[in-house]
Coordinates of C-alpha atoms in Angstrom, one line a residue:
Chain Q
M1089 CA 230.1 298.9 -83.9
D1090 CA 231.5 295.6 -82.6
T1091 CA 231.2 296.1 -78.9
A1092 CA 227.7 296.9 -77.6
I1093 CA 228.6 297.1 -73.9
R1094 CA 232.0 297.9 -72.5
A1095 CA 232.7 298.6 -68.8
T1096 CA 236.0 299.2 -67.1
G1097 CA 236.6 299.1 -63.4
L1098 CA 232.9 299.7 -62.5
G1099 CA 232.6 300.3 -58.8
K1100 CA 229.6 301.2 -56.6
R1101 CA 229.4 301.7 -52.9
Y1102 CA 226.4 302.1 -50.6
G1103 CA 227.9 303.6 -47.5
E1104 CA 230.3 301.0 -46.1
H1105 CA 229.0 298.3 -48.4
H1106 CA 230.9 297.7 -51.6
A1107 CA 228.2 296.5 -54.0
L1108 CA 230.6 296.4 -56.9
R1109 CA 234.4 296.5 -56.8
G1110 CA 236.0 297.1 -60.2
V1111 CA 234.0 295.0 -62.7
D1112 CA 235.2 294.9 -66.3
L1113 CA 233.0 293.5 -69.0
E1114 CA 232.6 293.5 -72.7
V1115 CA 229.7 292.3 -74.8
A1116 CA 230.1 291.9 -78.5
A1117 CA 227.1 293.3 -80.5
G1118 CA 224.4 290.7 -81.2
T1119 CA 225.6 288.3 -78.5
V1120 CA 224.3 287.4 -75.0
L1121 CA 226.3 287.8 -71.9
G1122 CA 225.0 285.9 -68.9
L1123 CA 225.8 287.6 -65.5
L1124 CA 225.8 284.8 -63.0
G1125 CA 226.0 285.0 -59.3
P1126 CA 224.1 284.5 -56.0
N1127 CA 221.9 287.1 -54.3
G1128 CA 223.8 290.2 -53.4
A1129 CA 226.7 289.4 -55.8
G1130 CA 226.2 292.7 -57.6
K1131 CA 224.3 291.6 -60.7
T1132 CA 221.4 294.0 -60.3
T1133 CA 223.8 296.9 -59.4
T1134 CA 225.7 296.2 -62.6
V1135 CA 222.5 296.3 -64.7
R1136 CA 221.4 299.5 -63.0
L1137 CA 224.7 301.2 -63.7
L1138 CA 224.7 300.1 -67.3
A1139 CA 221.0 301.1 -67.8
T1140 CA 221.8 304.6 -66.4
L1141 CA 219.6 304.1 -63.3
L1142 CA 222.7 304.5 -61.1
E1143 CA 225.9 306.4 -61.5
P1144 CA 229.1 304.6 -60.8
D1145 CA 231.5 305.7 -58.1
Q1146 CA 234.4 304.4 -60.1
G1147 CA 235.1 303.3 -63.6
R1148 CA 233.2 304.0 -66.7
A1149 CA 230.9 302.2 -69.1
E1150 CA 229.6 302.6 -72.6
V1151 CA 226.4 301.2 -73.9
A1152 CA 225.7 301.2 -77.7
G1153 CA 228.7 303.5 -78.0
F1154 CA 227.6 306.1 -75.5
D1155 CA 228.8 306.9 -72.0
V1156 CA 226.3 305.9 -69.4
V1157 CA 227.0 309.0 -67.3
R1158 CA 227.6 311.8 -69.7
Q1159 CA 225.3 310.6 -72.5
Q1160 CA 222.4 309.2 -70.7
R1161 CA 219.8 310.3 -73.1
Q1162 CA 221.5 308.6 -76.0
V1163 CA 221.9 305.5 -74.1
R1164 CA 218.3 305.5 -73.0
R1165 CA 217.1 305.7 -76.6
R1166 CA 218.9 302.5 -77.4
I1167 CA 218.3 300.2 -74.4
G1168 CA 215.4 298.1 -73.1
L1169 CA 215.1 297.1 -69.5
A1170 CA 213.2 294.3 -68.0
G1171 CA 213.8 294.2 -64.3
Q1172 CA 213.2 291.6 -61.6
Y1173 CA 209.8 293.0 -60.8
A1174 CA 207.9 292.7 -64.0
A1175 CA 207.4 296.5 -64.0
V1176 CA 204.0 296.8 -65.5
D1177 CA 201.1 299.0 -64.3
G1178 CA 198.6 296.5 -62.9
L1179 CA 195.6 298.9 -63.2
L1180 CA 196.3 299.4 -66.9
T1181 CA 195.5 296.8 -69.5
G1182 CA 198.3 295.1 -71.4
R1183 CA 197.6 297.2 -74.4
E1184 CA 197.5 300.4 -72.4
N1185 CA 200.8 299.6 -70.7
L1186 CA 202.5 299.2 -74.1
E1187 CA 200.8 302.2 -75.7
L1188 CA 201.9 304.4 -72.7
L1189 CA 205.5 303.4 -73.1
G1190 CA 205.3 303.9 -76.9
R1191 CA 204.1 307.4 -76.3
L1192 CA 206.9 308.0 -73.7
L1193 CA 209.3 306.8 -76.3
H1194 CA 207.8 309.4 -78.7
L1195 CA 206.5 307.0 -81.3
G1196 CA 203.4 309.2 -81.5
R1197 CA 199.8 308.1 -80.8
K1198 CA 199.5 306.1 -84.0
G1199 CA 203.0 304.7 -83.9
A1200 CA 202.5 303.6 -80.2
R1201 CA 199.2 301.9 -81.0
A1202 CA 200.7 300.0 -84.0
R1203 CA 203.8 298.9 -82.0
A1204 CA 201.7 297.8 -79.1
A1205 CA 199.5 295.7 -81.3
E1206 CA 202.5 294.1 -83.0
L1207 CA 204.1 293.2 -79.7
L1208 CA 200.9 291.9 -78.2
T1209 CA 200.6 289.5 -81.1
R1210 CA 204.2 288.4 -81.0
F1211 CA 204.1 287.7 -77.3
E1212 CA 200.8 285.9 -77.5
L1213 CA 199.0 288.4 -75.3
E1214 CA 196.2 289.4 -77.7
G1215 CA 193.6 287.5 -75.8
A1216 CA 194.4 289.3 -72.6
A1217 CA 195.2 292.7 -74.2
E1218 CA 192.1 294.4 -72.8
K1219 CA 192.4 293.0 -69.3
P1220 CA 194.2 294.8 -66.4
A1221 CA 197.7 293.5 -66.1
Q1222 CA 197.1 292.7 -62.4
T1223 CA 194.9 289.9 -63.5
Y1224 CA 197.7 288.3 -65.5
S1225 CA 199.6 285.2 -64.5
G1226 CA 203.2 285.4 -63.6
G1227 CA 204.3 284.2 -67.1
M1228 CA 202.0 286.7 -68.8
R1229 CA 203.3 289.5 -66.7
R1230 CA 206.9 288.7 -67.6
R1231 CA 206.0 288.5 -71.3
L1232 CA 204.3 291.8 -71.1
D1233 CA 207.3 293.2 -69.3
L1234 CA 209.6 291.9 -72.0
A1235 CA 207.3 293.3 -74.6
A1236 CA 207.5 296.7 -72.8
A1237 CA 211.2 296.6 -72.8
L1238 CA 211.2 296.1 -76.6
I1239 CA 208.8 298.9 -77.5
G1240 CA 211.6 301.2 -78.6
R1241 CA 213.4 298.5 -80.7
P1242 CA 216.4 298.6 -78.4
E1243 CA 219.9 297.7 -79.6
V1244 CA 220.8 296.5 -76.2
L1245 CA 218.4 294.6 -73.9
F1246 CA 219.0 294.3 -70.1
L1247 CA 217.2 291.4 -68.5
D1248 CA 217.5 291.3 -64.8
E1249 CA 216.5 287.8 -63.6
P1250 CA 213.8 287.5 -66.3
T1251 CA 212.5 284.1 -65.2
T1252 CA 212.8 284.2 -61.5
G1253 CA 209.7 282.6 -60.0
L1254 CA 208.3 281.4 -63.2
D1255 CA 207.0 277.9 -63.8
P1256 CA 209.1 275.7 -66.2
A1257 CA 206.8 276.1 -69.2
S1258 CA 206.7 279.9 -68.9
R1259 CA 210.4 280.0 -68.6
L1260 CA 210.9 278.0 -71.8
V1261 CA 208.5 280.4 -73.6
L1262 CA 210.4 283.4 -72.3
W1263 CA 213.7 281.9 -73.3
E1264 CA 212.5 281.3 -76.8
M1265 CA 211.4 284.9 -77.0
V1266 CA 214.8 286.2 -75.8
R1267 CA 216.5 284.0 -78.4
E1268 CA 214.2 285.5 -81.1
Q1269 CA 215.5 288.9 -80.2
V1270 CA 219.1 287.8 -80.3
A1271 CA 218.5 286.3 -83.7
Q1272 CA 217.4 289.7 -84.9
G1273 CA 220.7 291.2 -83.7
V1274 CA 219.8 292.6 -80.3
T1275 CA 222.6 292.5 -77.7
V1276 CA 221.5 291.0 -74.4
L1277 CA 222.9 291.3 -71.0
L1278 CA 221.1 288.8 -68.8
T1279 CA 221.5 288.3 -65.0
T1280 CA 220.4 285.1 -63.5
Q1281 CA 220.8 282.8 -60.6
Y1282 CA 220.0 279.9 -62.8
L1283 CA 223.0 278.2 -64.3
E1284 CA 220.8 276.4 -66.6
E1285 CA 219.4 279.6 -67.9
A1286 CA 222.8 281.0 -68.6
D1287 CA 223.8 277.8 -70.2
F1288 CA 220.8 277.9 -72.5
L1289 CA 220.9 281.6 -73.5
A1290 CA 224.3 283.0 -73.0
D1291 CA 227.2 283.0 -75.5
R1292 CA 229.5 284.1 -72.7
I1293 CA 229.2 284.0 -69.0
L1294 CA 230.6 286.2 -66.3
V1295 CA 230.5 284.8 -62.8
I1296 CA 230.4 287.5 -60.2
D1297 CA 230.5 287.2 -56.4
T1298 CA 230.7 289.9 -53.7
G1299 CA 231.0 292.5 -56.4
Q1300 CA 233.9 291.0 -58.3
V1301 CA 234.3 289.0 -61.5
I1302 CA 235.5 285.6 -60.5
A1303 CA 235.4 283.8 -63.8
E1304 CA 234.6 284.5 -67.4
G1305 CA 234.2 282.4 -70.5
T1306 CA 231.9 280.5 -72.7
P1307 CA 229.8 277.9 -70.8
D1308 CA 232.1 275.2 -72.2
E1309 CA 235.2 277.0 -71.1
L1310 CA 233.9 277.4 -67.6
K1311 CA 232.9 273.8 -67.4
R1312 CA 236.4 272.8 -68.6
K1313 CA 237.8 274.8 -65.7
V1314 CA 236.3 272.4 -63.3
G1315 CA 237.7 269.4 -65.1
E1316 CA 237.2 267.0 -68.0
E1317 CA 234.5 264.5 -68.3
W1318 CA 234.3 261.8 -65.7
L1319 CA 232.8 258.4 -65.5
E1320 CA 230.2 257.5 -63.0
V1321 CA 229.5 253.9 -62.2
G1322 CA 226.7 252.7 -60.0
V1323 CA 226.5 249.2 -58.6
S1324 CA 223.7 247.2 -57.2
T1325 CA 225.1 245.9 -53.9
D1326 CA 227.5 247.2 -51.2
A1327 CA 229.7 244.2 -51.7
A1328 CA 230.3 245.1 -55.3
L1329 CA 231.8 248.5 -54.4
P1330 CA 235.3 247.3 -53.5
Q1331 CA 235.3 245.0 -56.4
A1332 CA 234.4 247.8 -58.9
L1333 CA 236.9 250.1 -57.3
A1334 CA 239.7 247.5 -57.8
V1335 CA 238.7 247.1 -61.4
L1336 CA 238.5 250.8 -62.1
A1337 CA 241.7 251.9 -60.4
P1338 CA 244.0 251.2 -63.3
V1339 CA 242.0 253.4 -65.8
A1340 CA 241.6 256.3 -63.3
A1341 CA 243.6 259.5 -63.6
A1342 CA 243.2 260.1 -59.9
Q1343 CA 241.9 258.2 -56.8
P1344 CA 238.3 257.3 -57.6
E1345 CA 235.7 258.8 -55.3
V1346 CA 233.1 256.7 -53.6
D1347 CA 229.6 257.6 -52.6
R1348 CA 228.7 254.6 -50.3
T1349 CA 225.1 255.5 -49.7
G1350 CA 224.4 255.9 -53.3
R1351 CA 226.7 253.0 -54.3
R1352 CA 228.3 255.1 -56.9
I1353 CA 231.9 255.6 -58.0
T1354 CA 233.2 258.7 -59.7
V1355 CA 236.3 258.3 -61.8
Q1356 CA 238.4 261.0 -63.5
L1357 CA 239.4 259.3 -66.7
A1358 CA 243.1 259.1 -67.7
D1359 CA 242.5 259.5 -71.4
G1360 CA 239.2 259.9 -73.2
I1361 CA 237.3 257.3 -75.1
G1362 CA 239.8 254.5 -75.0
T1363 CA 239.6 254.4 -71.2
I1364 CA 235.8 254.2 -71.3
A1365 CA 236.0 251.0 -73.3
A1366 CA 238.7 249.6 -71.1
A1367 CA 236.6 250.3 -68.0
A1368 CA 233.5 248.8 -69.5
V1369 CA 235.3 245.7 -70.5
A1370 CA 237.0 245.3 -67.2
L1371 CA 233.8 245.7 -65.2
E1372 CA 232.0 243.2 -67.5
S1373 CA 234.8 240.5 -67.3
A1374 CA 235.0 240.9 -63.5
G1375 CA 231.3 240.3 -63.3
V1376 CA 230.5 243.5 -61.3
P1377 CA 226.7 244.1 -61.1
V1378 CA 226.6 247.5 -62.7
T1379 CA 223.3 249.5 -62.6
D1380 CA 224.6 252.6 -64.2
F1381 CA 227.5 253.5 -66.4
A1382 CA 227.6 257.0 -67.7
L1383 CA 230.0 259.7 -68.9
R1384 CA 229.4 263.0 -67.2
R1385 CA 230.4 266.5 -68.2
P1386 CA 230.5 269.1 -65.5
S1387 CA 227.5 271.4 -65.3
L1388 CA 227.6 275.0 -64.5
D1389 CA 226.5 274.0 -61.0
D1390 CA 229.8 272.3 -60.6
V1391 CA 231.5 275.4 -62.0
F1392 CA 229.8 277.7 -59.5
F1393 CA 230.5 275.4 -56.7
H1394 CA 234.1 275.1 -57.7
L1395 CA 234.5 278.9 -58.0
T1396 CA 232.7 280.1 -54.9
G1397 CA 232.7 277.1 -52.6
R1398 CA 229.0 277.5 -52.4
G1399 CA 226.4 275.2 -53.8
T1400 CA 223.4 275.8 -56.0
Q1401 CA 220.2 274.0 -56.3
V1402 CA 219.7 274.6 -59.9
G1403 CA 220.5 271.3 -61.6
R1404 CA 217.1 269.8 -61.8
A1405 CA 215.3 273.0 -62.4
P1406 CA 213.0 272.0 -65.3
E1407 CA 211.5 269.1 -63.4
E1408 CA 211.2 270.7 -60.0
G1409 CA 210.8 274.3 -60.8
A1410 CA 213.7 276.7 -60.6
Q1411 CA 215.4 276.8 -57.3
P1412 CA 217.5 279.8 -56.3
L1413 CA 221.1 279.4 -55.4
A1414 CA 221.4 277.8 -52.1
Q1415 CA 223.7 279.6 -49.7
G1416 CA 225.2 278.0 -46.7
P1417 CA 225.0 274.5 -45.2
E1418 CA 221.2 274.3 -44.9
G1419 CA 220.6 274.7 -48.6
E1420 CA 223.2 272.1 -49.3
A1421 CA 221.8 269.6 -47.0
E1422 CA 218.4 270.1 -48.6
R1423 CA 219.8 269.7 -52.0
D1424 CA 221.5 266.5 -51.2
E1425 CA 218.3 265.2 -49.9
K1426 CA 216.4 266.2 -53.0
A1427 CA 219.1 264.8 -55.2
E1428 CA 218.8 261.4 -53.6
K1429 CA 215.0 261.5 -53.9
A1430 CA 215.3 262.5 -57.5
A1431 CA 217.9 260.0 -58.5
P1432 CA 216.0 256.7 -58.8
G1433 CA 213.2 258.1 -60.9
E1434 CA 215.6 259.6 -63.4
K1435 CA 217.6 256.5 -64.0
A1436 CA 215.4 255.2 -66.7
G1437 CA 215.8 258.3 -68.8
R1438 CA 219.6 258.6 -68.7
T1439 CA 221.6 259.1 -71.9
E1440 CA 225.2 259.8 -72.3
N1441 CA 225.0 263.3 -73.5
G1442 CA 221.3 264.2 -73.4
E1443 CA 220.0 267.1 -71.4
K1444 CA 219.3 264.9 -68.4
A1445 CA 222.8 263.5 -68.3
E1446 CA 224.1 267.1 -68.3
R1447 CA 222.0 268.0 -65.3
E1448 CA 222.0 264.8 -63.4
P1449 CA 225.5 264.7 -62.0
V1450 CA 224.8 267.4 -59.5
A1451 CA 224.2 264.9 -56.8
A1452 CA 227.4 263.1 -57.6
A1453 CA 229.4 266.3 -58.0
T1454 CA 228.1 267.6 -54.7
A1455 CA 229.0 264.5 -52.9
R1456 CA 232.5 264.7 -54.3
T1457 CA 233.0 268.2 -53.3
G1458 CA 231.5 267.4 -50.0
D1459 CA 234.1 264.7 -49.5
E1460 CA 237.0 267.1 -50.2
Q1461 CA 236.0 269.5 -47.5
Chain H
M58 CA 223.2 314.3 -66.5
S59 CA 223.0 317.7 -68.0
D60 CA 221.6 316.5 -71.3
I61 CA 218.5 315.2 -69.5
G62 CA 215.7 317.7 -69.2
A63 CA 217.7 320.5 -70.8
S64 CA 217.7 319.0 -74.3
A65 CA 214.2 317.6 -73.8
G66 CA 212.1 320.2 -75.6
L67 CA 209.2 321.7 -73.7
G68 CA 206.9 320.1 -76.2
T69 CA 208.1 316.6 -75.5
A70 CA 208.2 317.2 -71.8
L71 CA 204.5 318.3 -71.9
G72 CA 203.7 315.3 -74.2
D73 CA 205.3 312.9 -71.7
T74 CA 203.5 314.5 -68.8
A75 CA 200.2 314.4 -70.7
A76 CA 200.6 310.7 -71.5
L77 CA 201.4 310.0 -67.8
I78 CA 198.4 312.0 -66.6
G79 CA 196.3 309.9 -68.9
R80 CA 197.7 306.9 -66.9
H81 CA 196.6 308.4 -63.6
L82 CA 193.2 309.3 -64.9
R83 CA 192.7 305.7 -65.9
H84 CA 193.7 304.7 -62.3
L85 CA 191.1 307.1 -60.9
R86 CA 188.4 305.7 -63.2
R87 CA 189.2 302.2 -62.2
T88 CA 189.6 302.8 -58.4
P89 CA 186.8 305.2 -57.6
E90 CA 187.1 304.2 -54.0
K91 CA 190.3 306.2 -53.7
I92 CA 188.4 309.5 -54.5
I93 CA 185.6 308.5 -52.3
A94 CA 187.9 307.8 -49.3
I95 CA 189.8 311.1 -49.8
T96 CA 186.5 313.0 -50.1
L97 CA 184.6 311.3 -47.3
T98 CA 187.0 312.2 -44.4
P99 CA 186.8 316.0 -44.8
V100 CA 183.1 315.9 -45.5
T101 CA 182.6 314.0 -42.3
M102 CA 184.7 316.7 -40.5
V103 CA 182.4 319.4 -41.9
V104 CA 179.3 317.6 -40.6
V105 CA 180.8 316.9 -37.2
L106 CA 182.4 320.3 -36.7
G107 CA 180.0 322.5 -38.5
Y108 CA 176.8 320.7 -37.3
L109 CA 177.4 318.9 -34.1
F110 CA 180.1 321.1 -32.5
A111 CA 178.6 324.4 -33.8
S112 CA 176.0 324.2 -31.2
V113 CA 178.4 324.1 -28.3
V114 CA 181.5 326.0 -29.5
T115 CA 181.6 329.8 -29.9
V116 CA 184.6 331.7 -31.2
A117 CA 185.2 335.1 -29.6
G118 CA 184.6 337.8 -32.2
S119 CA 183.3 335.4 -34.7
G120 CA 179.8 334.6 -35.9
E121 CA 178.9 331.0 -36.3
Y122 CA 181.4 328.3 -35.6
H123 CA 180.8 326.7 -39.0
D124 CA 181.9 329.9 -40.6
Y125 CA 185.1 329.8 -38.6
V126 CA 185.9 326.2 -39.0
M127 CA 185.4 325.7 -42.8
A128 CA 188.7 327.3 -43.7
G129 CA 190.4 324.8 -41.4
V130 CA 188.7 321.8 -43.0
F131 CA 189.8 323.0 -46.5
A132 CA 193.3 323.1 -45.1
Q133 CA 192.8 319.5 -43.9
V134 CA 192.1 318.5 -47.5
G135 CA 195.5 319.8 -48.3
L136 CA 197.2 317.9 -45.5
T137 CA 195.5 314.6 -46.5
C138 CA 197.3 315.0 -49.9
V139 CA 200.6 314.2 -48.3
G140 CA 199.6 310.6 -47.8
V141 CA 197.9 310.3 -51.2
A142 CA 200.9 311.3 -53.2
A143 CA 203.4 309.4 -51.0
L144 CA 201.5 306.1 -51.5
G145 CA 201.2 306.6 -55.2
V146 CA 204.9 307.4 -55.7
A147 CA 206.0 304.6 -53.3
T148 CA 203.9 302.1 -55.2
D149 CA 205.4 303.0 -58.5
L150 CA 208.9 302.7 -57.0
R151 CA 208.2 299.4 -55.4
T152 CA 206.8 297.8 -58.5
G153 CA 209.7 299.0 -60.6
L154 CA 207.7 301.3 -62.8
I155 CA 209.8 304.2 -61.9
D156 CA 212.9 302.2 -62.9
R157 CA 211.3 301.6 -66.2
F158 CA 210.4 305.3 -66.6
R159 CA 213.9 306.4 -65.7
S160 CA 215.3 304.1 -68.3
L161 CA 213.4 305.9 -71.0
P162 CA 214.7 309.0 -72.8
M163 CA 212.2 311.4 -71.2
G164 CA 212.5 314.4 -69.0
R165 CA 212.8 313.6 -65.3
S166 CA 210.1 316.0 -64.3
A167 CA 207.3 314.3 -66.2
V168 CA 206.7 311.4 -63.7
L169 CA 206.4 313.6 -60.6
V170 CA 204.5 316.4 -62.3
S171 CA 202.0 314.0 -63.7
H172 CA 201.6 312.3 -60.3
T173 CA 201.0 315.6 -58.5
A174 CA 198.8 317.0 -61.2
A175 CA 196.5 314.0 -61.3
D176 CA 196.3 313.9 -57.5
L177 CA 195.5 317.6 -57.6
L178 CA 192.3 316.6 -59.5
T179 CA 191.4 314.3 -56.5
A180 CA 192.0 317.2 -54.1
A181 CA 189.8 319.4 -56.3
A182 CA 187.0 316.9 -56.1
A183 CA 187.4 316.7 -52.3
T184 CA 187.4 320.5 -52.1
F185 CA 184.2 320.6 -54.2
A186 CA 182.5 318.0 -51.9
V187 CA 183.6 319.9 -48.8
T188 CA 182.2 323.1 -50.3
L189 CA 178.8 321.5 -50.8
A190 CA 178.8 320.0 -47.4
G191 CA 179.8 323.3 -45.9
L192 CA 177.0 325.1 -47.7
G193 CA 174.7 322.4 -46.4
V194 CA 175.5 323.1 -42.7
G195 CA 175.1 326.8 -43.2
W196 CA 178.6 328.1 -44.1
R197 CA 178.5 331.2 -46.3
I198 CA 181.0 333.3 -48.1
H199 CA 180.5 336.9 -47.3
K200 CA 182.9 338.5 -49.8
D201 CA 182.8 339.1 -53.6
A202 CA 183.3 336.3 -56.2
G203 CA 186.8 337.3 -57.1
S204 CA 188.0 337.1 -53.5
A205 CA 186.1 333.8 -53.0
V206 CA 187.8 332.3 -56.0
L207 CA 191.2 333.5 -54.8
G208 CA 190.5 331.6 -51.6
F209 CA 189.9 328.4 -53.4
V210 CA 193.0 328.9 -55.6
L211 CA 194.9 329.2 -52.4
V212 CA 193.4 326.0 -51.0
L213 CA 194.4 324.1 -54.1
A214 CA 197.8 325.7 -54.2
F215 CA 198.4 324.5 -50.7
A216 CA 197.2 321.0 -51.6
Y217 CA 199.6 321.0 -54.5
V218 CA 202.5 321.9 -52.3
M219 CA 201.5 319.1 -49.9
L220 CA 201.4 316.7 -52.9
W221 CA 205.0 317.5 -53.7
L222 CA 205.8 317.0 -50.0
G223 CA 204.0 313.6 -50.2
A224 CA 206.0 312.6 -53.3
L225 CA 209.2 313.3 -51.5
V226 CA 208.0 311.3 -48.5
G227 CA 207.0 308.4 -50.8
M228 CA 210.4 308.3 -52.4
L229 CA 212.3 308.4 -49.2
M230 CA 210.1 306.0 -47.2
R231 CA 208.6 303.6 -49.7
N232 CA 207.0 301.4 -47.1
A233 CA 203.2 301.8 -47.2
E234 CA 202.6 301.2 -43.5
A235 CA 205.4 303.7 -42.5
I236 CA 203.9 306.2 -44.9
N237 CA 200.4 305.8 -43.5
G238 CA 201.7 306.3 -40.0
I239 CA 203.8 309.3 -40.8
S240 CA 201.1 311.0 -42.8
A241 CA 198.5 310.4 -40.1
L242 CA 200.9 311.9 -37.5
F243 CA 201.6 314.8 -39.8
L244 CA 197.9 315.4 -40.3
V245 CA 197.1 315.4 -36.6
V246 CA 200.1 317.5 -35.4
L247 CA 199.8 320.2 -38.2
S248 CA 196.0 320.5 -37.9
F249 CA 195.8 320.7 -34.2
L250 CA 198.8 322.9 -33.9
S251 CA 197.1 325.5 -36.0
N252 CA 194.1 327.7 -35.9
S253 CA 192.0 325.2 -38.0
F254 CA 189.5 324.4 -35.3
M255 CA 190.0 327.1 -32.7
P256 CA 191.7 330.5 -32.3
L257 CA 195.2 330.5 -30.9
S258 CA 194.5 333.2 -28.3
G259 CA 194.4 330.6 -25.5
L260 CA 197.9 329.2 -26.2
P261 CA 201.1 330.1 -24.3
A262 CA 203.0 332.8 -26.2
W263 CA 205.8 330.6 -27.6
L264 CA 203.4 327.9 -28.8
R265 CA 201.1 330.5 -30.3
A266 CA 204.0 331.9 -32.4
V267 CA 204.8 328.4 -33.7
A268 CA 201.1 327.7 -34.5
E269 CA 200.6 331.1 -36.1
W270 CA 203.4 330.4 -38.6
N271 CA 202.3 326.9 -39.3
P272 CA 201.4 327.0 -43.0
V273 CA 198.1 325.4 -42.2
S274 CA 197.2 328.4 -40.0
L275 CA 198.3 330.9 -42.6
V276 CA 196.2 329.3 -45.3
A277 CA 193.2 328.9 -43.1
A278 CA 193.5 332.5 -41.8
A279 CA 193.9 333.8 -45.4
C280 CA 190.8 331.9 -46.5
R281 CA 188.8 333.3 -43.6
E282 CA 190.0 336.8 -44.7
L283 CA 189.1 336.2 -48.3
W284 CA 185.7 334.7 -47.6
G285 CA 184.7 337.1 -44.9
N286 CA 184.7 334.4 -42.2
A287 CA 187.4 336.0 -40.0
P288 CA 186.8 336.9 -36.4
T289 CA 186.3 340.6 -35.9
V290 CA 188.8 340.8 -33.1
A291 CA 192.1 340.1 -34.8
G292 CA 195.4 339.8 -33.1
S293 CA 198.3 342.1 -33.6
S294 CA 201.0 339.6 -34.8
L295 CA 202.3 339.7 -38.3
P296 CA 200.3 336.6 -39.5
D297 CA 197.2 338.1 -38.0
R298 CA 197.6 341.4 -39.8
H299 CA 198.6 340.0 -43.3
P300 CA 197.3 336.5 -43.6
V301 CA 196.7 336.5 -47.3
L302 CA 200.1 337.9 -48.3
L303 CA 202.0 335.6 -45.9
A304 CA 200.1 332.5 -47.0
V305 CA 200.9 333.2 -50.7
I306 CA 204.6 333.8 -49.9
V307 CA 204.9 330.7 -47.7
V308 CA 203.1 328.4 -50.2
A309 CA 205.2 329.7 -53.1
A310 CA 208.4 329.3 -51.1
L311 CA 207.6 325.8 -50.1
L312 CA 206.9 324.9 -53.7
A313 CA 210.1 326.5 -54.8
V314 CA 212.1 324.4 -52.4
L315 CA 210.1 321.1 -52.7
V316 CA 210.1 320.7 -56.5
P317 CA 213.9 320.9 -57.0
V318 CA 214.5 318.6 -54.0
N319 CA 212.0 316.1 -55.4
L320 CA 213.6 316.1 -58.8
R321 CA 217.0 315.6 -57.2
V322 CA 215.9 312.7 -55.2
Y323 CA 214.0 311.2 -58.1
R324 CA 217.2 311.2 -60.2
T325 CA 218.8 308.7 -57.9
A326 CA 215.7 307.0 -56.5
V327 CA 216.4 303.3 -56.0
T328 CA 213.9 300.6 -56.1
R329 CA 213.4 298.4 -53.1

């Protein structure tokens, strides 16, 4: 079986509200699809339809080769679901939670006990196995939740915002655990508000907004949609800005954009590596006081902004904790502020293509898009 | 949808239910305050009504007031069950546990059956405590053992029906405060619009008819009949003449309606 999840024209309506309007998606077995979108985009509805918790009003879907409406039982035998809520029973211990699910999956008493022990070890929960789950930290609860979703050795795993609200360290641990499952051949459909998470885990990304697919592709393809690499130059004085602009104009593919408060210039390059060298040489020979000179690739933040016209706050997530997608002008203003605060401290650690360089241009990109509007 | 439940063998369905009942029993063991709270209210009622009020209230044609009122207090235990089940089911919905259970290949009846079955155990404990308190204030059963047992079976059957009603309320309302409000209102209206604490002879005719057919009245009247606590001057209405038969029919009919409605709502119950 090559396609683990296939949906065509999925639609779901709640009264007048169209939660989902004709979503098509296909996930190859053993790969990860990231479903990306803001709150209310239809991510959770999609997962609920595919996990047989809801029935679609339109369209159809197959999971692991079975129809989600007509063959629910077969689908349910092959899926694991970890929802937004870390659905574990707080009064039961970690072990009891897993053993209960094992019994409900008909592994038998012995089988359930063995599988629970195995998962507790793998998810580093042995120490807390005999404590009630309500005493667990957020990260431990999510790990227990993921373990619970894996009890039946599912072929297809649905993760609905698996790391929302987690601290950075716990998120990394959880990401590694998801990757481990993928390495073992599990197909994963993951919803997230965090572009970074999709970038890290997903092979392909589906961006949805107001119940519709607005973009699809690999993370790289989506980034390419926004544009090629660009050059960012920071200068130390206001006076140097016009000077640097004059020097950079000849190598630019389009009118360079200027962020006066940050004293930065963003340049779309006419053609690749040759232009970078030319720009560097020109700046150096003109004696421009350059504080920063970096090649940036668009992040998924830029992609999302480009597609929906709404910003996100996700770029600097690992340092500041994950921020949900900002919607509306307030969030954007807040983000700009944060970006400015964050910028000076990060300068020291900049590299051309390291992780930081990937995330860092959010401020610049936002400023650019802001100028266009 | 048809393959759910139908193809789940009875054995697996029972196994699922048993596993989930185990879960609820653990809950009870870890939160004994729940059982205490459920038991304490009706026990207090027994003391207040059967001991304090008994000295000032007399029911025409009846012996002691505590003999009359006990059946009403037992029916109260049943009414309290609405809130108990509603909160339990709503909590499972809110925490996403029901989503998880629904994503498993198990029969859809197991979750609700186990909820109501485990809560019935709580109701039985409360019934037992009320019985002891009743005997303490001087209440006595004046009929044979078989008829006495039948009365208790009826009390528990009524409680079971109320648990299913509660499960439905929990799935539809979800919000704990709303559930508390509704079940308190339900408790007050249904118990005071019944013969639980006083005979209905003083009510205007139309209101009396409503109160007589209130299932709480039917169950209480039936229990009085079965325990030999009924007033000697009985009315001439249908519920007055055949309380036991009517109580059994109404309880069974309610259950026959509530269970399928519950299962239907459960199938599409949405978290949030």
